[in-house]
Amino acid sequence: MHKMLWALFNRDMTLFMQRKQDVVTVLGFFLIAVALFPLGISSDPDLLRTIAPGAIWIAALFSTVLALDRLFSEDLDDGTLEQQMLMPVPISLMLLVRLVAHWVITSLPIVLLAPLMGLQFGLAFNEIAILTLSLLIGTPILVLLGAIGAALTVGLKSSGGLVTLLLLPLYVPVLILGTSAVSSTMNGVDVTAHFSLLGAALIVSLVLSPFAVATALKITLD
Amino acid sequence: MLEVEGLAAEREERLLFSGLSVSVSAGEGLHIIGENGAGKTTLLRILCGLTLQSAGKISWCGQAVSKFREEYCSDLLYLGHKNANKTELNCRENLRLALGVLPVSDDAISDALHDTGLGLISHLPTRFLSQGQQRRLSLARLLLTKSKLWILDEPYVALDYKAIEWLDSHLERHLSNQGMLILTSHQKLTMSSEIRVLNLGEQYA
Amino acid sequence: MSGIRRIPWMKYASASNFYPLANLLVPIFMSLALVLAAIGLHLGFFVAPIDYQQGNSYRIMFIHVPAAWMSMFIYLLLAMYAVISLVWRVKMADIMAYSLAPTGAMFTFIALLTGALWGRPTWGTYWIWDARLTSELLLLFLYLGYMGLYSAIPDRQRASRAASFLAIVGAVNVPIIYFSVIWWNTLHQGSSFSVSSGASMTDAMLYSLLLMVFACWAYTIAVVLRRAQAIILERKKVALWASQISKK
């Protein structure tokens, strides 16, 4: 079975190599969205430092939503999603592999770019480390939860706006945890609690979300 | 052996069929016919477990399909309306992906592509292929799979007469190897094997 | 078992039995709602004493508090119907869930609106990012998401199942959202203004509040039953039309 799952992971990687522009678009979106905050608010260094965690996190959040579009829609259109649902492995496991691949392709670059963004906003070294770590734990949760919304709306005409509406309420707790970890570091508060909660949220969503996405996809393909 | 008992399906508050009982055993074929909208595709999707029936049960080798999904899926090959080919990949890569982890050698894939008439263009991304060629590529899976139960939705669509003959001979060979076949087709079947017919429209005509 | 008279719950799960029952109940609950609301508002606006801190502006509480409660109760009820519709595939449960959503969204909106109007004299601003108002706003998004998804999917069966599933995911998330917002609020704002502190309830205020809650329930029942009737008729028409088409 692990052979089949590894083949699936490789499939997503192969397809990614064929179509890098999708990921470049998402990354470009992330960079521009972050850059818009200073342009739209102010270049005052103190203010920028205050809004930095929120700005970078919100940009990462919307980039995740944007990238979710490529998770299922093309596979639904060309029929490969049906074939994946008929693979002789548990559907939730199959989806977990695909979500991990999706995270590696679309979110990991964002996490890696985050330190640069932190520098742009004048964050200190330890603050940048906390920001990157919060994104490293937080973005998989965003992908896992987001896949539920993507699975429910895939193939619909107005799915872009709708998926945002469905997902934002679910994303609020993650956003709050992630940004407050960074701002607490700035205020010299201990952030162990933040990371314990983020870690717990990641584990819970790793366990539950694949089943939820499987249910949602079954409903969609029905 | 595939057994279906008391199957019913509805779409948009409309009953497509109900009380459908049928069984397919080794070496048997079943041709599902019916008017447009009679529920042929829905029936095939229900048999694969992609769509949920409103009543009835399906069992494979005496076990309920819903409980032994993975075992059932490893015996099942389904080809729907869509070809399930990735347009960025070439024929060889697509076939390799579609077969999953089946231990198939490169030579076997080359032979299959050659047999399907795609041997000379196997390096081209499939977006350059015609409808008929795309269909043939997805049918090339039939040459390499080890699945016992084939469920094919309109496999003859977009095929030219030579490809139809080619497909016929492979379906016949599958049946004579004790395989099982369920298919829909609007055309009259040209296969020489004996195939039962199930008319979905009949119940309510 | 012979001594127990079993209530035929499932009888009303079918549309044909539900329809006449709803016809009977809608006028009763609608008039009940009007009477209760009239007495409740009278008590609240004319009998209840003026508040020594907030003056007359606190009286909006008699609308705000029931509306806020209803918005949450209705979401829970909707999620329960969604579970029934998804697990046991009872069509009536889906119709009830779908009928509840607009009323729930309306109460959420009323709670937000009256909260803002109440906030102006109390906090000096229409909107503060208070934990309760923020979660109420997110609740409104959950309602809008449910209705949006339901209407975006053309296939009715898929729409019903997808939206039901979303409602359940939302219901699981409501407590998480609520506590995270409270946590966020304490981090950034310190303790927020609390309505219940200081002001002690007089009898007239309590009765008015209770009557208004009952009035809201009666109104909800009446409106939701009527909406469910309309949906049943609409779907029957679609089914009839579809079967006529297929016979041709």
XYZ file of C-alpha atoms in Angstrom:
675
model
C 0.000 0.000 0.000
C 2.799 2.434 0.853
C 4.123 1.872 -2.669
C 0.855 3.077 -4.113
C 0.806 6.128 -1.846
C 4.379 6.928 -2.793
C 3.411 6.648 -6.465
C 0.604 9.106 -5.801
C 2.970 11.543 -4.118
C 5.319 11.235 -7.083
C 2.438 11.864 -9.447
C 1.673 15.209 -7.827
C 5.367 16.113 -7.877
C 5.672 15.152 -11.561
C 2.642 17.240 -12.449
C 4.083 20.124 -10.478
C 7.328 19.950 -12.440
C 5.275 20.163 -15.632
C 3.397 23.221 -14.463
C 5.543 25.381 -12.253
C 3.737 28.560 -13.257
C 0.818 27.709 -10.952
C 3.082 27.825 -7.940
C 4.927 30.877 -9.179
C 1.560 32.647 -9.377
C 0.759 31.802 -5.775
C 4.182 32.928 -4.597
C 3.905 36.131 -6.575
C 0.532 36.766 -4.996
C 2.039 36.266 -1.549
C 4.929 38.653 -2.181
C 2.723 41.367 -3.684
C 0.071 41.058 -0.966
C 2.718 41.503 1.735
C 4.227 44.455 -0.108
C 0.834 46.144 -0.335
C 0.524 46.507 3.426
C 3.313 49.110 3.833
C 2.139 50.839 0.643
C -1.448 50.957 1.841
C -0.816 51.820 5.485
C 2.439 53.612 6.161
C 6.185 53.164 6.035
C 6.586 54.090 9.690
C 8.974 51.413 11.061
C 7.227 51.082 14.442
C 3.816 50.678 12.862
C 5.197 48.190 10.327
C 6.673 46.091 13.111
C 3.266 46.039 14.836
C 1.344 44.940 11.772
C 4.030 42.577 10.420
C 2.738 39.305 11.942
C -0.821 40.003 10.832
C 0.169 41.194 7.365
C 2.399 38.220 6.608
C -0.057 35.731 8.087
C -3.045 37.167 6.212
C -1.084 37.142 2.952
C -0.111 33.505 3.592
C -3.732 32.676 4.400
C -5.080 34.122 1.160
C -2.272 32.505 -0.844
C -3.360 29.174 0.637
C -6.958 29.787 -0.417
C -5.783 30.784 -3.894
C -3.647 27.656 -4.243
C -6.486 25.389 -3.088
C -8.117 25.926 -6.458
C -5.589 23.646 -8.158
C -6.018 20.871 -5.577
C -9.029 19.086 -7.086
C -10.522 21.081 -9.951
C -8.385 19.857 -12.850
C -8.416 16.295 -11.596
C -12.213 16.512 -11.468
C -12.422 17.883 -15.009
C -10.198 15.287 -16.655
C -11.548 12.318 -14.679
C -8.412 11.470 -12.701
C -10.125 12.348 -9.405
C -12.662 9.564 -10.005
C -9.826 7.145 -10.659
C -8.119 8.212 -7.431
C -11.314 7.630 -5.477
C -11.264 4.072 -6.842
C -7.701 3.317 -5.789
C -7.480 0.267 -3.550
C -6.294 2.324 -0.566
C -8.422 4.093 2.048
C -9.636 7.360 0.541
C -8.635 9.382 3.601
C -5.057 8.091 3.359
C -4.942 8.831 -0.347
C -6.118 12.376 0.392
C -3.615 12.846 3.199
C -0.796 12.036 0.782
C -2.158 14.457 -1.762
C -2.540 17.190 0.856
C 1.027 16.692 2.051
C 2.208 16.976 -1.554
C 0.082 20.065 -2.030
C 1.556 21.642 1.091
C 5.110 20.891 -0.002
C 4.449 22.409 -3.417
C 2.444 25.504 -2.520
C 2.971 26.339 1.164
C 6.542 25.373 1.900
C 7.908 28.059 -0.469
C 5.805 30.632 1.397
C 7.209 29.471 4.727
C 10.717 29.706 3.291
C 10.105 33.210 1.963
C 8.597 34.446 5.235
C 11.971 35.346 6.833
C 12.657 37.730 3.940
C 9.294 39.355 4.482
C 10.093 39.622 8.172
C 13.279 41.522 7.307
C 11.302 43.913 5.120
C 9.142 44.732 8.113
C 12.116 45.239 10.411
C 11.583 42.227 12.655
C 14.382 41.048 14.941
C 16.066 37.701 14.387
C 14.191 35.778 17.110
C 10.878 37.283 15.986
C 11.563 36.090 12.457
C 12.321 32.623 13.779
C 9.017 32.540 15.679
C 7.145 33.860 12.629
C 8.619 31.163 10.390
C 7.942 28.451 12.941
C 4.324 29.601 13.393
C 3.845 29.463 9.616
C 5.536 26.078 9.444
C 3.004 24.635 11.877
C 0.090 26.859 10.848
C 0.042 26.523 7.048
C -0.513 22.725 7.102
C -3.605 23.384 9.241
C -4.784 25.936 6.685
C -4.292 23.400 3.879
C -5.998 20.581 5.792
C -9.032 22.700 6.699
C -9.067 24.417 3.339
C -9.264 21.107 1.502
C -12.711 20.569 3.067
C -13.933 23.787 1.497
C -12.192 23.004 -1.793
C -13.782 19.547 -1.887
C -17.263 20.964 -1.260
C -17.004 23.637 -3.944
C -14.925 21.955 -6.651
C -16.512 22.184 -10.072
C -18.863 25.037 -9.170
C -18.953 28.128 -11.344
C -18.476 30.687 -8.569
C -16.205 28.543 -6.427
C -13.498 31.174 -5.873
C -15.504 33.654 -3.825
C -17.584 30.964 -2.199
C -14.622 28.964 -0.930
C -13.261 32.131 0.702
C -16.587 32.729 2.445
C -16.725 29.126 3.669
C -13.154 29.029 4.898
C -12.534 32.358 6.598
C -14.584 31.585 9.747
C -12.709 28.274 10.067
C -9.369 30.016 9.620
C -9.927 32.578 12.388
C -8.579 30.453 15.289
C -5.415 29.523 13.340
C -4.836 33.131 12.345
C -5.262 34.307 15.939
C -2.881 31.677 17.290
C -0.224 32.266 14.646
C -0.160 36.047 14.754
C -0.387 36.279 18.532
C 2.613 33.962 18.869
C 4.694 36.499 16.968
C 3.306 39.597 18.659
C 3.689 37.993 22.081
C 7.371 37.391 21.306
C 7.672 41.078 20.443
C 6.191 41.943 23.834
C 8.510 39.524 25.588
C 5.766 37.103 26.558
C 6.490 33.366 26.659
C 4.958 31.643 23.613
C 5.064 28.004 24.690
C 1.286 28.017 25.140
C 0.753 29.340 21.605
C 2.856 26.622 20.082
C 1.289 23.893 22.213
C -2.127 24.976 20.946
C -0.924 25.258 17.337
C 0.685 21.824 17.580
C -2.481 20.342 19.046
C -4.531 21.940 16.266
C -2.165 20.476 13.672
C -2.440 16.969 15.125
C -6.229 17.133 15.391
C -6.592 18.381 11.833
C -4.097 15.809 10.525
C -6.245 13.075 12.060
C -9.739 14.384 11.307
C -9.457 16.468 8.179
C -8.689 13.644 5.684
C -11.916 11.924 6.720
C -13.842 15.172 6.386
C -12.334 15.830 2.944
C -13.158 12.250 1.886
C -16.795 12.736 2.947
C -16.961 16.062 1.144
C -15.473 14.613 -2.061
C -17.886 11.675 -2.008
C -20.734 14.173 -1.778
C -19.287 16.205 -4.641
C -18.730 13.238 -6.954
C -22.106 11.660 -6.138
C -19.026 -12.652 -8.846
C -20.901 -9.384 -8.653
C -24.377 -9.473 -7.170
C -26.834 -6.608 -7.113
C -30.026 -6.801 -5.124
C -32.990 -4.435 -5.055
C -31.006 -1.463 -6.315
C -32.745 1.910 -6.638
C -31.507 5.331 -7.638
C -33.049 8.747 -7.973
C -31.938 12.051 -9.378
C -33.567 15.404 -8.693
C -36.630 13.835 -7.035
C -37.059 11.511 -10.004
C -36.817 7.759 -9.651
C -34.435 6.392 -12.279
C -34.858 2.727 -11.469
C -35.782 0.586 -8.497
C -35.832 -3.061 -7.509
C -32.981 -3.797 -9.860
C -31.441 -7.215 -9.233
C -28.797 -8.687 -11.458
C -25.653 -10.736 -11.123
C -22.546 -11.124 -13.229
C -20.346 -14.175 -12.782
C -16.950 -15.087 -14.176
C -16.771 -14.984 -17.967
C -20.045 -13.115 -18.266
C -20.766 -9.787 -19.870
C -23.630 -7.393 -19.263
C -24.690 -4.736 -21.736
C -26.784 -1.984 -20.189
C -29.068 -0.157 -22.572
C -31.758 2.462 -22.161
C -32.800 5.837 -23.465
C -30.863 8.993 -22.705
C -31.427 9.853 -19.071
C -32.533 6.345 -18.130
C -29.723 6.144 -15.584
C -27.074 4.032 -17.325
C -24.136 6.118 -16.174
C -25.658 6.479 -12.697
C -25.964 2.691 -12.493
C -22.319 2.194 -13.466
C -21.178 4.805 -10.963
C -23.240 3.152 -8.244
C -21.649 -0.185 -9.101
C -18.215 1.412 -8.672
C -19.194 3.032 -5.399
C -18.828 6.578 -6.753
C -22.517 7.373 -6.381
C -24.696 6.378 -3.472
C -27.768 4.265 -4.252
C -31.041 5.149 -2.530
C -31.772 1.478 -1.787
C -30.355 -1.986 -2.362
C -26.993 -3.638 -1.891
C -24.059 -4.668 -4.014
C -21.762 -7.522 -3.131
C -18.519 -8.772 -4.638
C -17.551 -12.405 -4.008
C -20.236 -12.584 -1.342
C -19.036 -9.556 0.605
C -20.764 -6.188 0.762
C -18.841 -3.744 -1.408
C -19.359 -0.881 1.020
C -17.521 -2.765 3.762
C -14.665 -4.151 1.659
C -14.082 -1.159 -0.543
C -10.320 -1.561 -0.931
C -10.513 -5.265 -1.863
C -13.272 -4.510 -4.351
C -11.379 -1.605 -5.892
C -8.296 -3.750 -6.469
C -10.432 -6.069 -8.614
C -12.169 -3.249 -10.425
C -11.310 -1.225 -13.470
C -13.629 1.656 -14.344
C -13.485 3.850 -17.394
C -15.917 6.728 -17.379
C -16.860 9.329 -19.951
C -13.698 11.201 -19.137
C -10.429 9.701 -20.251
C -8.501 10.518 -17.067
C -5.391 11.530 -19.011
C -3.231 14.449 -17.926
C -2.788 16.725 -20.916
C 0.737 17.811 -19.924
C 2.104 14.270 -19.834
C 2.863 12.034 -22.774
C 1.143 8.728 -23.494
C 3.781 6.634 -21.798
C 3.724 8.721 -18.591
C -0.054 8.759 -18.505
C -0.297 5.016 -18.869
C 2.343 4.489 -16.202
C 0.459 6.803 -13.794
C -2.871 5.174 -14.502
C -1.530 1.733 -13.698
C -0.391 2.835 -10.282
C 2.043 0.349 -8.774
C 1.330 -2.604 -11.023
C 4.743 -4.068 -11.798
C 4.716 -3.351 -15.512
C 7.915 -3.196 -17.503
C 8.660 -0.414 -19.951
C 8.563 -2.956 -22.754
C 5.066 -4.011 -21.793
C 3.955 -0.385 -21.871
C 5.594 0.094 -25.273
C 3.868 -3.027 -26.556
C 0.518 -1.863 -25.231
C 0.924 1.570 -26.828
C 2.014 -0.021 -30.096
C -0.951 -2.383 -30.006
C -3.281 0.563 -29.411
C -1.839 2.346 -32.424
C -0.147 5.039 -30.357
C 3.369 3.633 -30.675
C 4.675 6.389 -32.937
C 3.269 9.279 -30.931
C 3.886 7.937 -27.440
C 6.330 10.775 -26.688
C 3.789 13.533 -27.405
C 1.935 15.303 -24.619
C -1.637 14.084 -24.832
C -3.016 17.559 -25.539
C -1.835 17.019 -29.136
C -3.893 13.842 -29.458
C -7.288 13.602 -31.138
C -10.414 12.516 -29.241
C -10.165 9.003 -30.624
C -6.485 8.727 -29.772
C -7.140 9.944 -26.214
C -9.833 7.311 -25.872
C -7.468 4.644 -27.145
C -4.869 5.715 -24.630
C -7.272 5.270 -21.764
C -8.354 1.928 -23.212
C -4.706 0.831 -23.347
C -5.069 0.219 -19.612
C -7.203 -2.804 -20.447
C -4.158 -4.504 -21.968
C -2.076 -4.281 -18.821
C -4.533 -4.441 -15.938
C -5.087 -7.543 -13.843
C -8.555 -6.467 -12.658
C -11.300 -9.057 -12.957
C -14.246 -6.708 -13.264
C -14.291 -4.132 -16.025
C -16.926 -1.422 -15.924
C -16.834 0.648 -19.103
C -19.046 3.642 -19.800
C -19.497 4.093 -23.568
C -16.086 2.679 -24.486
C -16.818 2.831 -28.215
C -17.337 6.588 -28.347
C -14.932 8.393 -30.701
C -13.335 5.139 -31.927
C -12.940 4.398 -35.635
C -13.983 1.025 -37.051
C -10.498 -0.445 -36.755
C -10.247 0.555 -33.114
C -13.714 -0.901 -32.509
C -12.550 -4.248 -33.878
C -9.451 -4.032 -31.725
C -11.523 -3.280 -28.600
C -13.956 -6.092 -29.414
C -11.181 -8.641 -29.615
C -9.796 -7.560 -26.252
C -13.152 -7.626 -24.543
C -13.728 -11.112 -25.951
C -10.354 -12.246 -24.703
C -11.127 -10.814 -21.239
C -14.389 -12.766 -21.110
C -12.771 -15.991 -22.249
C -10.175 -15.527 -19.463
C -13.073 -15.658 -16.960
C -13.165 -11.884 -16.605
C -16.357 -9.944 -16.030
C -17.571 -7.045 -18.104
C -20.304 -4.448 -17.663
C -20.640 -1.807 -20.308
C -22.992 0.733 -21.790
C -23.152 1.492 -25.456
C -25.632 3.128 -27.785
C -24.357 1.115 -30.708
C -25.224 -2.482 -31.324
C -22.393 -4.593 -30.004
C -20.298 -6.265 -32.652
C -18.585 -8.670 -30.276
C -18.920 -12.347 -31.091
C -19.210 -13.347 -27.416
C -22.631 -13.874 -25.912
C -23.580 -10.822 -23.843
C -26.711 -10.367 -21.748
C -28.700 -7.178 -22.158
C -30.252 -5.178 -19.347
C -32.772 -2.585 -20.482
C -33.162 0.160 -17.891
C -36.124 1.782 -19.576
C -38.182 -1.409 -19.653
C -39.351 -1.334 -16.050
C -41.373 1.836 -16.491
C -42.207 1.734 -20.176
C -45.171 -1.993 26.014
C -48.945 -1.936 25.617
C -49.404 0.834 28.175
C -47.162 3.269 26.346
C -48.699 5.234 23.539
C -45.991 5.722 20.989
C -45.837 9.070 19.341
C -45.587 8.626 15.574
C -42.621 10.969 15.102
C -41.677 9.541 11.773
C -45.160 10.190 10.444
C -44.376 13.895 10.189
C -41.040 13.209 8.524
C -42.959 12.685 5.293
C -43.933 15.765 3.372
C -47.557 14.773 2.785
C -48.256 14.478 6.513
C -46.206 17.513 7.384
C -48.055 19.843 5.043
C -51.532 19.831 6.718
C -49.938 19.884 10.170
C -47.975 22.998 9.239
C -51.160 24.585 7.886
C -52.674 24.127 11.327
C -49.655 25.309 13.326
C -48.508 28.364 11.381
C -51.452 30.664 12.288
C -51.358 29.546 15.928
C -47.670 30.293 16.372
C -47.804 33.490 14.368
C -50.580 34.949 16.535
C -48.803 33.673 19.639
C -45.658 35.487 18.517
C -47.537 38.734 17.944
C -49.296 38.624 21.330
C -46.145 37.697 23.245
C -44.085 40.336 21.469
C -46.743 43.000 22.146
C -46.819 42.247 25.884
C -43.039 41.800 26.052
C -42.292 45.078 24.291
C -44.873 46.901 26.408
C -43.243 45.598 29.586
C -39.782 46.349 28.309
C -40.411 49.810 26.924
C -42.982 51.220 29.352
C -43.036 49.222 32.589
C -39.369 48.394 33.178
C -37.595 51.167 35.106
C -35.010 53.433 33.554
C -31.373 52.364 34.046
C -29.378 54.742 36.246
C -26.214 54.311 34.157
C -27.417 53.829 30.610
C -30.718 55.717 30.624
C -33.285 54.450 28.156
C -30.780 53.083 25.688
C -30.477 49.787 27.548
C -34.041 48.949 26.456
C -32.711 47.760 23.118
C -31.554 44.766 25.133
C -35.092 43.367 24.906
C -34.505 42.890 21.205
C -30.744 42.388 21.161
C -30.483 39.604 23.724
C -33.300 37.379 22.364
C -31.978 37.883 18.830
C -28.437 36.909 19.860
C -29.708 33.830 21.669
C -31.890 32.836 18.744
C -29.008 33.218 16.304
C -27.018 30.613 18.232
C -29.924 28.258 19.043
C -31.006 28.236 15.418
C -27.507 27.378 14.223
C -27.378 24.440 16.628
C -30.831 23.329 15.520
C -29.792 23.661 11.882
C -26.708 21.525 12.524
C -28.852 18.894 14.242
C -31.210 18.744 11.283
C -28.150 18.565 9.028
C -26.917 15.492 10.903
C -30.329 13.836 10.582
C -30.504 14.662 6.899
C -26.968 13.460 6.176
C -26.930 10.291 8.275
C -30.496 9.013 7.988
C -31.266 10.810 4.739
C -34.597 12.178 5.944
C -35.650 14.688 3.322
C -37.841 16.671 5.706
C -34.804 17.284 7.948
C -32.957 18.879 5.069
C -35.949 21.047 4.234
C -36.156 22.140 7.880
C -32.425 22.944 8.012
C -32.646 24.982 4.838
C -35.757 26.790 6.106
C -34.050 27.681 9.377
C -31.019 29.322 7.776
C -32.538 32.622 6.573
C -34.309 33.169 9.904
C -31.091 32.417 11.782
C -29.160 34.802 9.573
C -31.829 37.451 10.117
C -31.574 37.138 13.907
C -27.770 37.293 13.668
C -28.051 40.443 11.616
C -30.563 41.962 14.086
C -28.254 41.093 16.975
C -25.345 42.805 15.191
C -27.414 45.846 14.259
C -28.932 46.344 17.716
C -25.532 45.646 19.260
C -24.039 48.445 17.185
C -26.908 50.819 18.028
C -26.542 49.937 21.689
C -22.793 50.409 21.477
C -23.027 54.002 20.255
C -24.417 55.503 23.527
C -22.649 52.947 25.738
C -19.151 52.724 24.272
C -19.279 55.899 22.212
C -18.794 53.977 18.974
C -20.944 51.808 16.753
C -18.510 48.962 16.550
C -15.824 47.643 18.828
C -14.004 44.388 18.275
C -15.555 42.912 21.354
C -15.419 39.121 21.645
C -19.178 38.646 21.513
C -19.775 40.981 18.570
C -16.872 39.440 16.661
C -18.118 35.896 17.148
C -21.615 37.027 16.166
C -20.139 38.433 12.959
C -18.384 35.132 12.253
C -21.659 33.325 12.923
C -23.252 35.486 10.237
C -20.527 34.314 7.836
C -21.272 30.702 8.739
C -24.955 31.243 7.893
C -24.066 33.008 4.648
C -21.648 30.214 3.752
C -24.336 27.578 4.317
C -26.869 29.418 2.189
C -24.266 30.338 -0.411
C -23.092 26.765 -0.854
C -26.653 25.454 -0.949
C -27.664 27.807 -3.732
C -24.392 27.510 -5.682
C -24.772 23.788 -6.356
C -27.232 23.104 -9.157
C -27.878 19.441 -8.291
C -30.323 19.539 -5.390
C -29.304 16.322 -3.688
C -25.647 17.232 -3.803
C -26.476 20.757 -2.598
C -28.357 19.428 0.379
C -25.638 16.993 1.389
C -22.749 19.408 0.860
C -24.447 22.225 2.782
C -25.446 19.859 5.602
C -21.873 18.697 5.888
C -20.662 22.287 5.967
C -23.172 23.113 8.717
C -21.808 20.248 10.822
C -18.184 21.290 10.279
C -19.247 24.817 11.223
C -21.005 23.640 14.376
C -17.876 21.769 15.469
C -15.927 24.956 14.882
C -18.287 27.374 16.634
C -16.916 26.712 20.151
C -13.322 26.804 18.847
C -13.967 30.099 17.091
C -15.726 31.503 20.153
C -12.946 30.652 22.592
C -10.184 31.744 20.261
C -11.912 35.104 19.796
C -12.285 35.539 23.561
C -8.624 34.671 23.959
C -7.635 37.115 21.244
C -9.777 39.764 22.893
C -8.114 39.410 26.284
C -4.711 39.584 24.590
C -5.394 42.811 22.776
C -8.053 44.755 24.608
C -7.997 43.779 28.245
C -11.380 43.000 29.708
C -14.283 44.257 27.662
C -17.414 45.984 28.826
C -19.774 43.483 30.385
C -23.506 44.012 30.063
C -24.580 42.023 33.069
C -22.312 43.797 35.552
C -23.865 46.431 37.769
C -27.380 46.421 36.429
C -29.647 44.179 38.453
C -32.734 42.794 36.778
C -36.153 43.911 37.944
C -39.126 41.591 37.534
C -40.506 43.600 34.640
C -37.179 43.374 32.800
C -36.927 39.643 33.359
C -40.500 38.964 32.228
C -40.095 41.181 29.225
C -36.931 39.347 28.242
C -38.549 35.941 28.693
C -41.659 36.956 26.744
C -39.510 38.280 23.927
C -37.560 35.019 23.784
C -40.798 33.043 23.573
C -42.118 35.436 20.955
C -38.978 34.903 18.889
C -39.355 31.140 19.164
C -43.012 31.276 18.135
C -42.133 33.548 15.223
C -39.306 31.231 14.173
C -41.552 28.174 14.286
C -44.269 29.878 12.255
C -41.955 31.317 9.619
C -39.846 28.187 9.279
C -42.876 25.930 8.895
C -44.291 28.225 6.239
C -40.988 28.354 4.401
C -40.731 24.564 4.557
C -44.196 24.324 3.005
C -43.113 26.580 0.187
C -40.005 24.477 -0.436
C -42.073 21.279 -0.500
C -44.394 22.780 -3.113
C -41.471 24.020 -5.164
C -39.749 20.625 -5.164
C -42.995 18.818 -5.973
C -43.361 21.072 -8.960
C -39.832 20.283 -10.111
C -40.433 16.562 -9.668
C -43.719 16.746 -11.582
C -42.086 18.700 -14.358
C -39.188 16.250 -14.544
C -41.450 13.226 -14.734
C -43.564 14.851 -17.444
C -40.458 15.589 -19.456
C -39.218 12.042 -19.151
C -42.577 10.598 -20.239
C -42.573 12.532 -23.481
